[in-house]
Coordinates of C-alpha atoms in Angstrom, one line a residue:
M1 CA -67.0 -3.7 33.2
Q2 CA -67.5 -0.8 30.9
K3 CA -70.7 -0.8 28.8
K4 CA -69.8 -1.2 25.1
R5 CA -71.4 0.5 22.2
I6 CA -73.3 -2.0 20.0
L7 CA -72.9 -1.5 16.3
A8 CA -74.0 -4.6 13.9
G9 CA -74.1 -8.5 13.4
L10 CA -72.0 -10.9 11.5
L11 CA -72.1 -14.5 10.2
T12 CA -69.5 -17.3 10.9
T13 CA -68.1 -20.0 8.7
V14 CA -65.1 -22.2 9.0
M15 CA -62.0 -20.9 7.4
A16 CA -60.1 -23.9 6.2
L17 CA -56.6 -22.4 6.4
S18 CA -55.1 -25.7 7.4
L19 CA -55.9 -27.0 3.9
L20 CA -53.3 -24.5 2.6
L21 CA -50.6 -26.1 4.6
V22 CA -50.4 -29.6 3.3
P23 CA -46.8 -30.9 3.7
V24 CA -45.3 -32.8 0.9
L25 CA -44.6 -36.5 0.6
A26 CA -45.9 -37.8 3.9
G27 CA -44.0 -40.7 5.5
V28 CA -44.9 -44.3 4.7
G29 CA -45.3 -45.1 8.4
D30 CA -47.8 -43.9 11.0
G31 CA -45.8 -42.5 13.9
N32 CA -47.5 -42.9 17.3
I33 CA -44.9 -40.6 19.0
D34 CA -45.1 -37.6 21.3
G35 CA -42.5 -36.0 23.5
G36 CA -41.6 -33.5 26.3
G37 CA -38.6 -33.1 28.6
G38 CA -36.5 -30.0 28.2
S39 CA -34.3 -29.7 31.2
G40 CA -30.7 -28.6 30.9
D41 CA -29.6 -28.2 34.5
G42 CA -26.1 -29.4 35.3
G43 CA -24.7 -30.4 38.7
G44 CA -26.9 -33.0 40.3
G45 CA -29.2 -33.1 37.3
M46 CA -27.2 -34.3 34.3
G47 CA -24.3 -35.2 36.6
N48 CA -22.3 -33.8 39.4
G49 CA -20.0 -31.6 37.4
T50 CA -17.0 -33.9 37.8
N51 CA -15.6 -36.5 35.4
Q52 CA -17.5 -39.3 37.3
N53 CA -21.1 -38.5 36.3
Y54 CA -21.9 -36.6 33.1
W55 CA -23.7 -36.6 29.8
N56 CA -22.3 -35.1 26.6
N57 CA -25.6 -35.0 24.7
E58 CA -24.9 -38.4 23.0
D59 CA -28.1 -40.3 22.1
G60 CA -29.5 -43.0 19.8
C61 CA -32.5 -45.2 19.3
R62 CA -33.2 -48.9 19.9
I63 CA -35.4 -50.3 17.1
T64 CA -37.3 -53.5 17.8
V65 CA -39.0 -54.9 14.7
L66 CA -42.3 -56.8 15.5
K67 CA -44.3 -59.0 13.3
D68 CA -47.9 -59.5 14.5
G69 CA -46.7 -58.5 17.9
Q70 CA -43.7 -60.9 18.1
K71 CA -40.1 -59.6 18.1
I72 CA -38.1 -60.7 15.0
Y73 CA -35.1 -58.3 15.1
Q74 CA -33.5 -55.6 17.3
M75 CA -30.8 -53.0 16.7
D76 CA -29.4 -49.8 18.2
W77 CA -28.9 -46.8 16.0
S78 CA -26.5 -44.0 16.7
N79 CA -25.1 -41.0 14.9
K80 CA -21.5 -41.9 15.6
P81 CA -19.5 -45.0 16.8
E82 CA -20.1 -45.7 20.5
S83 CA -17.1 -48.0 21.0
S84 CA -16.2 -46.2 24.1
V85 CA -19.2 -47.6 25.9
K86 CA -17.9 -49.9 28.6
S87 CA -21.1 -51.1 30.3
A88 CA -24.5 -52.1 28.9
F89 CA -27.2 -54.7 29.3
I90 CA -28.2 -57.4 26.9
K91 CA -30.5 -55.7 24.4
K92 CA -34.1 -56.1 25.3
S93 CA -37.2 -54.1 24.6
K94 CA -39.7 -52.4 26.9
L95 CA -42.1 -55.3 26.0
D96 CA -39.6 -57.8 27.3
Y97 CA -39.4 -56.0 30.7
L98 CA -43.1 -55.5 30.9
H99 CA -43.5 -59.3 30.4
G100 CA -41.2 -60.1 33.3
A101 CA -37.6 -60.0 31.9
S102 CA -34.9 -58.7 34.2
L103 CA -31.7 -56.7 33.5
T104 CA -28.7 -58.8 32.5
Y105 CA -25.2 -57.3 32.1
T106 CA -23.6 -58.0 28.7
T107 CA -20.1 -59.5 28.7
T108 CA -19.5 -58.5 25.1
Q109 CA -18.6 -55.1 23.7
Y110 CA -21.6 -52.9 23.1
T111 CA -22.3 -52.2 19.4
S112 CA -24.5 -49.8 17.6
T113 CA -25.2 -49.2 13.9
V114 CA -24.0 -45.8 12.7
V115 CA -26.7 -44.5 10.5
P116 CA -25.7 -43.1 7.0
R117 CA -28.2 -40.3 7.4
K118 CA -28.0 -38.4 10.7
M119 CA -30.9 -38.8 13.1
P120 CA -32.4 -35.6 14.6
T121 CA -31.7 -35.0 18.3
I122 CA -33.6 -37.8 20.2
V123 CA -32.9 -36.9 23.8
G124 CA -33.1 -33.1 24.2
G125 CA -31.2 -30.9 26.7
A126 CA -32.4 -27.5 27.7
G127 CA -34.2 -26.9 24.4
G128 CA -35.9 -30.3 24.3
N129 CA -36.2 -32.2 21.1
N130 CA -38.1 -31.7 17.9
I131 CA -40.7 -34.5 18.1
D132 CA -42.0 -33.6 14.6
A133 CA -38.5 -34.1 13.1
I134 CA -38.2 -37.4 15.0
K135 CA -41.5 -38.6 13.7
R136 CA -40.7 -37.6 10.1
Y137 CA -37.3 -39.3 10.3
F138 CA -38.6 -42.7 11.5
T139 CA -41.6 -42.7 9.2
E140 CA -40.1 -41.6 5.9
E141 CA -39.3 -44.0 3.1
N142 CA -35.5 -43.9 3.2
C143 CA -35.4 -44.8 6.9
I144 CA -37.9 -47.7 6.4
R145 CA -35.9 -48.9 3.4
S146 CA -32.7 -48.8 5.6
I147 CA -34.4 -51.0 8.2
S148 CA -35.7 -53.3 5.5
G149 CA -32.2 -53.8 4.1
G150 CA -30.7 -54.2 7.5
I151 CA -33.1 -57.0 8.6
G152 CA -33.5 -58.7 5.3
V153 CA -37.3 -58.2 5.1
P154 CA -38.5 -56.9 1.7
Y155 CA -39.7 -53.3 1.8
D156 CA -43.2 -54.1 0.6
E157 CA -43.6 -56.8 3.2
L158 CA -42.3 -54.6 6.0
T159 CA -44.8 -51.9 5.1
G160 CA -47.7 -54.2 4.3
G161 CA -49.5 -54.0 7.7
H162 CA -48.2 -56.9 9.7
Y163 CA -45.0 -55.2 11.1
K164 CA -44.5 -52.5 13.7
L165 CA -41.3 -50.7 14.9
L166 CA -41.0 -50.1 18.6
L167 CA -38.6 -47.2 19.2
E168 CA -36.8 -46.5 22.4
P169 CA -34.5 -43.5 23.0
I170 CA -31.0 -44.3 24.2
A171 CA -28.6 -42.1 26.2
Y172 CA -24.8 -42.6 26.3
F173 CA -23.5 -41.2 29.5
T174 CA -20.9 -41.6 32.2
F175 CA -22.0 -42.8 35.6
K176 CA -19.4 -43.4 38.4
G177 CA -16.6 -43.1 35.9
V178 CA -18.0 -45.7 33.5
K179 CA -19.6 -45.0 30.1
W180 CA -23.0 -46.6 29.8
A181 CA -25.6 -47.2 27.1
M182 CA -29.2 -47.3 28.4
T183 CA -32.8 -46.9 27.2
A184 CA -35.2 -45.1 29.5
T185 CA -36.6 -48.5 30.7
E186 CA -33.2 -49.9 31.4
A187 CA -32.3 -46.8 33.4
A188 CA -35.4 -47.0 35.5
E189 CA -34.9 -50.8 36.1
Y190 CA -31.3 -50.2 37.0
D191 CA -32.2 -47.3 39.4
V192 CA -34.5 -49.7 41.2
L193 CA -31.7 -52.3 41.4
I194 CA -29.2 -49.8 42.9
S195 CA -31.7 -48.2 45.3
G196 CA -32.1 -44.8 43.6
Q197 CA -28.4 -43.9 43.0
L198 CA -28.9 -43.2 39.3
R199 CA -31.8 -40.8 40.0
A200 CA -29.7 -39.1 42.8
W201 CA -26.9 -38.2 40.4
M202 CA -28.4 -38.1 36.9
K203 CA -32.1 -37.4 37.4
S204 CA -32.6 -34.7 34.8
L205 CA -31.3 -37.1 32.2
T206 CA -32.4 -40.6 33.3
H207 CA -35.7 -39.5 34.9
Q208 CA -36.7 -36.5 32.7
N209 CA -35.1 -35.9 29.4
L210 CA -34.6 -39.5 28.4
P211 CA -38.0 -41.0 29.3
L212 CA -39.9 -37.9 28.2
S213 CA -38.2 -37.7 24.8
M214 CA -40.7 -40.3 23.5
F215 CA -44.1 -41.6 24.6
L216 CA -47.3 -42.7 23.0
E217 CA -49.9 -40.3 21.7
K218 CA -52.5 -43.1 21.8
T219 CA -52.7 -46.5 23.4
D220 CA -51.6 -49.5 21.2
T221 CA -54.1 -52.2 22.0
E222 CA -52.4 -54.9 20.0
L223 CA -49.2 -54.5 22.0
S224 CA -51.0 -53.5 25.2
L225 CA -48.8 -50.4 25.5
E226 CA -50.6 -47.4 27.0
K227 CA -50.4 -43.7 26.1
W228 CA -48.9 -41.3 28.6
T229 CA -51.4 -38.8 30.1
G230 CA -49.1 -37.3 32.8
A231 CA -46.9 -34.2 32.8
K232 CA -44.6 -33.6 29.8
S233 CA -41.9 -32.1 32.0
G234 CA -40.4 -32.8 35.4
K235 CA -38.8 -35.8 37.1
Q236 CA -40.7 -39.1 36.7
T237 CA -40.9 -42.1 38.9
D238 CA -39.2 -45.4 38.0
A239 CA -42.6 -47.1 37.8
D240 CA -44.1 -44.6 35.4
I241 CA -41.0 -44.8 33.2
I242 CA -41.1 -48.6 33.0
H243 CA -44.8 -48.7 32.2
Y244 CA -45.4 -45.6 30.0
L245 CA -42.3 -43.6 29.0
G246 CA -39.4 -43.9 26.6
M247 CA -41.1 -45.4 23.6
G248 CA -42.7 -44.7 20.3
I249 CA -44.3 -46.9 17.7
V250 CA -44.3 -46.8 13.9
S251 CA -47.0 -48.9 12.2
F252 CA -47.9 -49.5 8.6
K253 CA -51.1 -49.9 6.6
A254 CA -51.8 -50.5 3.0
V255 CA -51.6 -47.3 1.0
P256 CA -54.9 -46.6 -0.9
P257 CA -54.6 -45.9 -4.6
V258 CA -54.6 -42.2 -5.6
T259 CA -58.0 -40.9 -6.6
P260 CA -58.7 -37.7 -8.6
A261 CA -59.5 -35.9 -5.3
T262 CA -56.1 -36.9 -3.7
Y263 CA -53.2 -34.7 -4.2
D264 CA -49.5 -35.1 -3.5
Y265 CA -49.1 -31.4 -3.5
E266 CA -51.3 -28.4 -3.1
F267 CA -49.8 -25.1 -4.2
R268 CA -51.0 -21.5 -4.5
T269 CA -51.1 -19.7 -7.9
D270 CA -48.1 -17.6 -9.0
T271 CA -45.8 -19.2 -6.4
D272 CA -42.3 -20.5 -6.6
V273 CA -42.3 -24.1 -5.3
I274 CA -40.0 -27.2 -5.2
V275 CA -41.5 -30.4 -6.6
S276 CA -39.7 -33.6 -5.5
F277 CA -40.0 -37.0 -7.2
P278 CA -38.9 -40.1 -5.1
V279 CA -37.5 -42.3 -7.9
S280 CA -36.7 -45.9 -6.8
S281 CA -34.6 -48.6 -8.5
S282 CA -34.3 -52.3 -7.8
A283 CA -31.0 -52.4 -9.7
E284 CA -27.9 -50.3 -9.1
I285 CA -27.6 -47.3 -11.4
N286 CA -24.2 -45.7 -11.1
P287 CA -22.4 -42.9 -12.9
S288 CA -21.0 -45.2 -15.6
N289 CA -24.6 -45.9 -16.7
H290 CA -25.1 -42.3 -17.8
A291 CA -28.7 -42.5 -16.8
Y292 CA -31.3 -39.7 -16.9
V293 CA -34.8 -39.0 -15.6
T294 CA -37.2 -36.9 -17.6
L295 CA -39.5 -34.7 -15.6
D296 CA -42.7 -33.3 -17.1
I297 CA -44.8 -30.7 -15.3
G298 CA -47.2 -28.1 -16.6
G299 CA -46.1 -28.5 -20.2
Q300 CA -42.4 -28.0 -19.2
T301 CA -39.8 -30.8 -19.5
Y302 CA -36.6 -31.1 -17.5
R303 CA -33.8 -33.7 -17.8
K304 CA -31.8 -34.7 -14.7
S305 CA -28.9 -37.2 -14.3
F306 CA -29.7 -40.1 -12.1
I307 CA -27.9 -42.6 -9.9
C308 CA -29.3 -44.9 -7.2
P309 CA -28.1 -47.9 -5.1
A310 CA -29.9 -51.2 -5.7
G311 CA -33.2 -51.2 -3.8
G312 CA -32.8 -47.5 -2.9
T313 CA -34.7 -44.3 -3.6
Q314 CA -33.2 -41.1 -5.0
L315 CA -35.0 -37.8 -4.6
I316 CA -35.1 -35.7 -7.7
W317 CA -36.4 -32.2 -7.5
I318 CA -37.0 -29.1 -9.6
R319 CA -38.0 -25.5 -8.9
W320 CA -41.2 -24.6 -10.6
H321 CA -43.4 -21.5 -10.8
T322 CA -47.1 -22.3 -10.5
P323 CA -49.7 -21.2 -13.1
S324 CA -51.6 -17.9 -12.6
E325 CA -55.0 -19.7 -12.6
P326 CA -56.3 -22.5 -10.4
Q327 CA -56.0 -26.0 -12.0
Q328 CA -55.3 -29.7 -11.4
L329 CA -52.5 -31.3 -13.2
T330 CA -50.0 -34.3 -13.0
A331 CA -46.3 -34.3 -13.0
T332 CA -44.3 -37.4 -14.1
A333 CA -40.8 -38.7 -13.8
T334 CA -39.8 -41.3 -16.4
G335 CA -36.6 -42.9 -17.8
A336 CA -34.2 -44.4 -15.3
G337 CA -35.7 -46.1 -12.2
N338 CA -39.4 -46.7 -11.6
P339 CA -41.8 -44.1 -13.1
V340 CA -43.4 -41.6 -10.7
T341 CA -46.7 -39.7 -11.1
L342 CA -47.6 -36.8 -8.8
N343 CA -51.1 -35.3 -8.6
I344 CA -51.0 -31.5 -8.1
N345 CA -53.8 -29.1 -7.1
V346 CA -53.2 -25.3 -7.7
V347 CA -55.5 -23.0 -5.8
K348 CA -55.9 -19.3 -5.5
L349 CA -55.3 -17.5 -2.2
E350 CA -57.6 -14.5 -1.9
E351 CA -58.1 -12.2 1.0
K352 CA -61.5 -12.3 2.7
T353 CA -61.4 -8.6 3.6
P354 CA -63.4 -7.6 6.8
P355 CA -66.2 -5.2 6.1
D356 CA -66.1 -1.5 6.8
P357 CA -66.0 -1.2 10.6
T358 CA -68.3 1.8 10.6
Y359 CA -71.2 -0.3 9.5
Y360 CA -71.2 -3.5 11.5
D361 CA -71.9 -4.3 15.1
R362 CA -73.4 -7.1 17.2
S363 CA -76.2 -7.1 19.6
D364 CA -75.8 -10.6 21.0
G365 CA -73.5 -11.7 23.7
F366 CA -69.9 -12.2 22.5
T367 CA -67.4 -14.7 23.9
P368 CA -63.9 -14.8 22.3
S369 CA -63.1 -18.1 20.6
P370 CA -59.9 -20.1 21.4
V371 CA -56.9 -18.9 19.5
P372 CA -56.3 -21.3 16.6
D373 CA -53.0 -22.9 15.8
Y374 CA -52.6 -23.4 12.0
G375 CA -49.7 -25.7 12.5
N376 CA -45.9 -25.5 12.5
N377 CA -43.3 -27.2 10.3
T378 CA -40.2 -25.2 11.1
S379 CA -37.5 -27.7 10.1
T380 CA -37.1 -30.3 7.4
T381 CA -34.4 -32.6 6.1
W382 CA -33.8 -34.4 2.7
G383 CA -30.9 -35.9 0.9
E384 CA -29.5 -37.6 -2.1
W385 CA -27.2 -40.4 -3.0
Y386 CA -23.7 -39.9 -4.4
A387 CA -21.3 -42.5 -5.7
R388 CA -17.5 -42.7 -6.0
W389 CA -15.3 -45.3 -7.6
I390 CA -13.3 -47.5 -5.2
Q391 CA -10.3 -49.1 -7.0
V392 CA -9.5 -52.3 -5.0
T393 CA -6.9 -53.9 -7.3
A394 CA -5.5 -53.2 -10.7
T395 CA -8.4 -55.2 -12.3
Y396 CA -11.2 -54.8 -9.7
G397 CA -13.2 -51.9 -8.3
Y398 CA -16.7 -50.9 -7.4
W399 CA -19.0 -47.9 -7.0
Y400 CA -19.4 -46.9 -3.3
F401 CA -22.7 -45.1 -2.6
Y402 CA -23.1 -42.6 0.2
Y403 CA -26.0 -40.5 1.3
V404 CA -25.7 -36.7 2.0
T405 CA -28.4 -35.1 4.1
Y406 CA -29.4 -31.5 3.8
E407 CA -31.5 -29.4 6.2
A408 CA -33.5 -26.2 6.2
S409 CA -35.4 -24.4 8.9
L410 CA -37.8 -21.5 9.4
V411 CA -37.3 -19.0 12.2
V412 CA -39.8 -16.2 12.9
Q413 CA -37.4 -13.7 14.3
D414 CA -40.0 -11.2 15.3
Y415 CA -43.8 -10.8 15.4
T416 CA -45.2 -7.6 16.9
M417 CA -48.7 -6.3 17.0
K418 CA -49.0 -2.7 18.2
P419 CA -51.5 0.2 18.2
D420 CA -51.6 2.4 15.1
E421 CA -49.6 5.6 15.5
R422 CA -52.9 7.6 15.6
C423 CA -53.9 5.9 18.9
K424 CA -52.4 8.3 21.4
T425 CA -53.8 6.7 24.6
S426 CA -52.2 3.3 24.7
Y427 CA -49.8 2.4 27.4
Q428 CA -47.9 -0.5 28.8
I429 CA -48.6 -2.3 32.1
G430 CA -46.2 -3.9 34.5
N431 CA -45.7 -7.1 32.5
G432 CA -44.9 -5.3 29.3
Q433 CA -48.2 -5.9 27.6
T434 CA -49.7 -3.0 25.8
T435 CA -53.2 -1.8 26.7
M436 CA -55.3 0.2 24.3
K437 CA -59.0 1.1 23.6
S438 CA -61.2 -0.6 21.1
G439 CA -62.2 1.3 17.9
Y440 CA -58.6 2.0 17.0
G441 CA -56.4 0.3 14.4
V442 CA -53.5 -2.1 15.0
E443 CA -50.6 -2.9 12.8
V444 CA -48.5 -6.1 12.7
S445 CA -44.9 -6.8 11.7
V446 CA -43.6 -10.3 11.0
E447 CA -40.0 -11.2 10.2
P448 CA -39.7 -14.8 9.0
L449 CA -36.3 -16.1 7.9
V450 CA -35.6 -19.4 6.1
Q451 CA -32.2 -20.8 6.9
Y452 CA -30.4 -23.7 5.4
G453 CA -27.2 -25.7 5.9
S454 CA -24.1 -26.2 3.8
G455 CA -24.5 -27.9 0.4
V456 CA -27.9 -26.4 -0.2
A457 CA -28.2 -24.1 -3.2
D458 CA -30.3 -20.9 -3.1
Y459 CA -32.2 -22.3 -6.1
D460 CA -33.4 -25.3 -4.1
I461 CA -35.1 -23.2 -1.4
T462 CA -37.8 -20.6 -1.6
P463 CA -38.5 -17.9 1.0
I464 CA -41.8 -17.4 2.7
Q465 CA -44.2 -16.2 0.1
N466 CA -47.6 -15.8 1.9
A467 CA -48.9 -14.8 5.3
V468 CA -52.5 -14.7 6.6
A469 CA -53.9 -13.2 9.8
T470 CA -57.3 -14.0 11.4
F471 CA -59.2 -12.1 14.1
P472 CA -61.1 -12.8 17.3
E473 CA -64.2 -10.6 16.5
F474 CA -65.0 -13.0 13.7
G475 CA -64.3 -16.2 15.7
Y476 CA -61.0 -16.5 13.6
Q477 CA -63.3 -17.5 10.7
K478 CA -65.1 -15.9 7.7
Y479 CA -62.7 -12.9 7.3
D480 CA -58.9 -12.6 7.1
R481 CA -56.2 -10.3 6.1
L482 CA -53.3 -11.1 3.8
L483 CA -49.9 -9.7 4.7
E484 CA -47.3 -8.5 2.1
K485 CA -43.6 -8.1 2.2
V486 CA -42.7 -4.4 2.6
D487 CA -38.9 -4.6 2.7
A488 CA -36.1 -7.2 2.7
R489 CA -37.4 -8.8 5.9
N490 CA -40.7 -7.6 7.2
W491 CA -44.3 -8.5 6.3
M492 CA -47.2 -6.2 7.2
F493 CA -51.0 -5.9 6.5
K494 CA -51.9 -4.8 3.0
Q495 CA -53.2 -1.3 2.9
N496 CA -56.7 -1.2 4.5
P497 CA -59.3 0.0 1.9
F498 CA -61.3 1.6 4.8
S499 CA -58.4 3.6 6.2
Y500 CA -58.6 7.3 5.2
Y501 CA -54.8 7.4 5.2
S502 CA -54.4 3.9 3.4
N503 CA -52.6 2.7 6.5
R504 CA -51.5 -0.9 6.9
I505 CA -53.8 -1.5 9.8
H506 CA -56.8 -3.6 11.0
Y507 CA -59.5 -1.9 13.0
I508 CA -60.6 -3.4 16.3
P509 CA -64.4 -3.0 16.4
L510 CA -65.7 -0.4 18.9
W511 CA -67.9 -3.0 20.6
Y512 CA -65.0 -5.4 21.4
P513 CA -65.1 -6.3 25.1
D514 CA -62.4 -5.6 27.6
G515 CA -59.7 -8.3 27.8
D516 CA -57.2 -10.0 25.5
Y517 CA -57.2 -9.3 21.8
T518 CA -55.0 -12.0 20.1
V519 CA -54.2 -12.1 16.4
P520 CA -52.5 -15.3 15.0
V521 CA -50.5 -15.0 11.8
C522 CA -49.6 -18.0 9.7
V523 CA -46.5 -17.7 7.4
F524 CA -46.2 -20.3 4.7
D525 CA -45.2 -21.3 1.2
A526 CA -41.4 -21.7 1.9
W527 CA -40.7 -24.8 -0.2
T528 CA -37.7 -27.2 0.0
P529 CA -37.0 -30.6 -1.5
G530 CA -38.1 -32.0 1.8
G531 CA -41.4 -30.2 1.9
Q532 CA -43.0 -27.0 3.0
L533 CA -41.9 -24.8 5.9
Y534 CA -44.6 -22.9 7.8
A535 CA -45.3 -21.5 11.2
T536 CA -48.0 -20.0 13.3
V537 CA -47.2 -17.1 15.7
S538 CA -49.5 -14.8 17.7
D539 CA -49.4 -11.6 19.8
T540 CA -51.8 -10.2 22.3
L541 CA -52.9 -6.7 23.3
N542 CA -55.1 -5.8 26.3
I543 CA -58.4 -3.9 25.5
F544 CA -59.7 -1.6 28.2
G545 CA -62.4 1.0 27.2
D546 CA -63.2 2.3 23.7
A547 CA -62.3 5.2 21.5
L548 CA -65.4 7.1 22.5
D549 CA -63.9 7.5 25.9
D550 CA -61.2 9.7 24.3
W551 CA -63.8 12.2 22.9
Y552 CA -65.6 14.9 24.9
I553 CA -67.6 18.0 24.3
H554 CA -66.1 21.3 25.5
V555 CA -68.9 23.7 26.6
T556 CA -68.1 27.4 26.9
D557 CA -70.3 30.2 28.3

């Protein structure tokens, strides 16, 4: 290990970057859901490649409504009609099977409820599923209100703390020429019944992707359901599936009143944002009512037309540019529907520029800290109600309400960290990683892209507006560097005040030890009606030696 030159000491404090990434309008339920899976193999895994055993990525979710631990209702949700299912079992929950129930074939046609607002992928293929999207979907207000209306339990009662939702992923697949509907628990029970034939033909689906699509993050002591501590990928045993896998839980607790220190949104100054107001109505408000909602925020007033089905919630949003100075304020929605008040905190994002590298060193032993993850929210959905008039007879008609879902996503197309062009001694090793000496500068380039689906207006989405990098020599604390957009796509460091050429670089201290040098970058402040999109990415260089090794004295006679 090469001896390093020691240059100065530094202090450490916690950088609370995570506070800048508060997503908007958290769900009303608490999702105890995690996931894994991610196999996309074909023959022998998802089926044998013939028309006898296969899966076409059709999935759904069984929802068991429990009150104080007792089942009161059960239903299967799917994104499209599943009338082609020819074989299924009488609907039971994992709790039923754990308490001794056995599989029973149903003699009636299998039915599922086609949801008005599309569910995210529940059972993933090669790419797995998005467990954050699943958790958001099943904990947000519109979903809970749909369940409330479907089972006849008032929304306030359902979310009052006595109820829980037991979620179980469903796969619709063909086995031995017959289309089935099965939860993960049913598949494992059935595999035991037929001596492993299901695992033999469909193992990547029934014994990996389906059971690992949902499992508990923490043990639910009330229901005596245990969290999964095993592998998040690979084929699982029937016993483990029956006891631990293929389930999630949504629970509810009373929502505390908003206090002055509690905010519905936290924004940065001088930033374009989307502010969403969830306006509910107990009575139907249709286009013939010509109803409006008045939105007040930061001294500005907006007027938006408003419709809503009885007992529903309509999301009303506006694009707003935040003030140039930090402040706390409220935003209100009044008029049609129930009034809404949002508490907003506007904060200033300032770079904590690292000191001049010439004048700091450290004389104590240094151990790199774990690389932080500032969080990822790379996809979001939202929607709104529409209504159209249905004329039944010459004298009778009614307003038909339907819900349209929109989506947006954040993709970091490229993140690269590389030595500054004035470092002439860097090189790449066999695995493609770049090796360089400490004491030189590095530059980064990040290319984030916000994408959105049909029906979404440009005005309703903002691009990424901020990016921050932290560094291992400071324990990823105390100091940071802000990035700025340098062209239509790319973000780079701001010009370094200690660079003679004003380059967009960060200097690696001369004393930094040999080994990995990893810099995470968080890109954020892409706002949608469904919340903020943000992502954490990182890249690593290998340090070997220091810049003084590249200098020598030439002595002549």
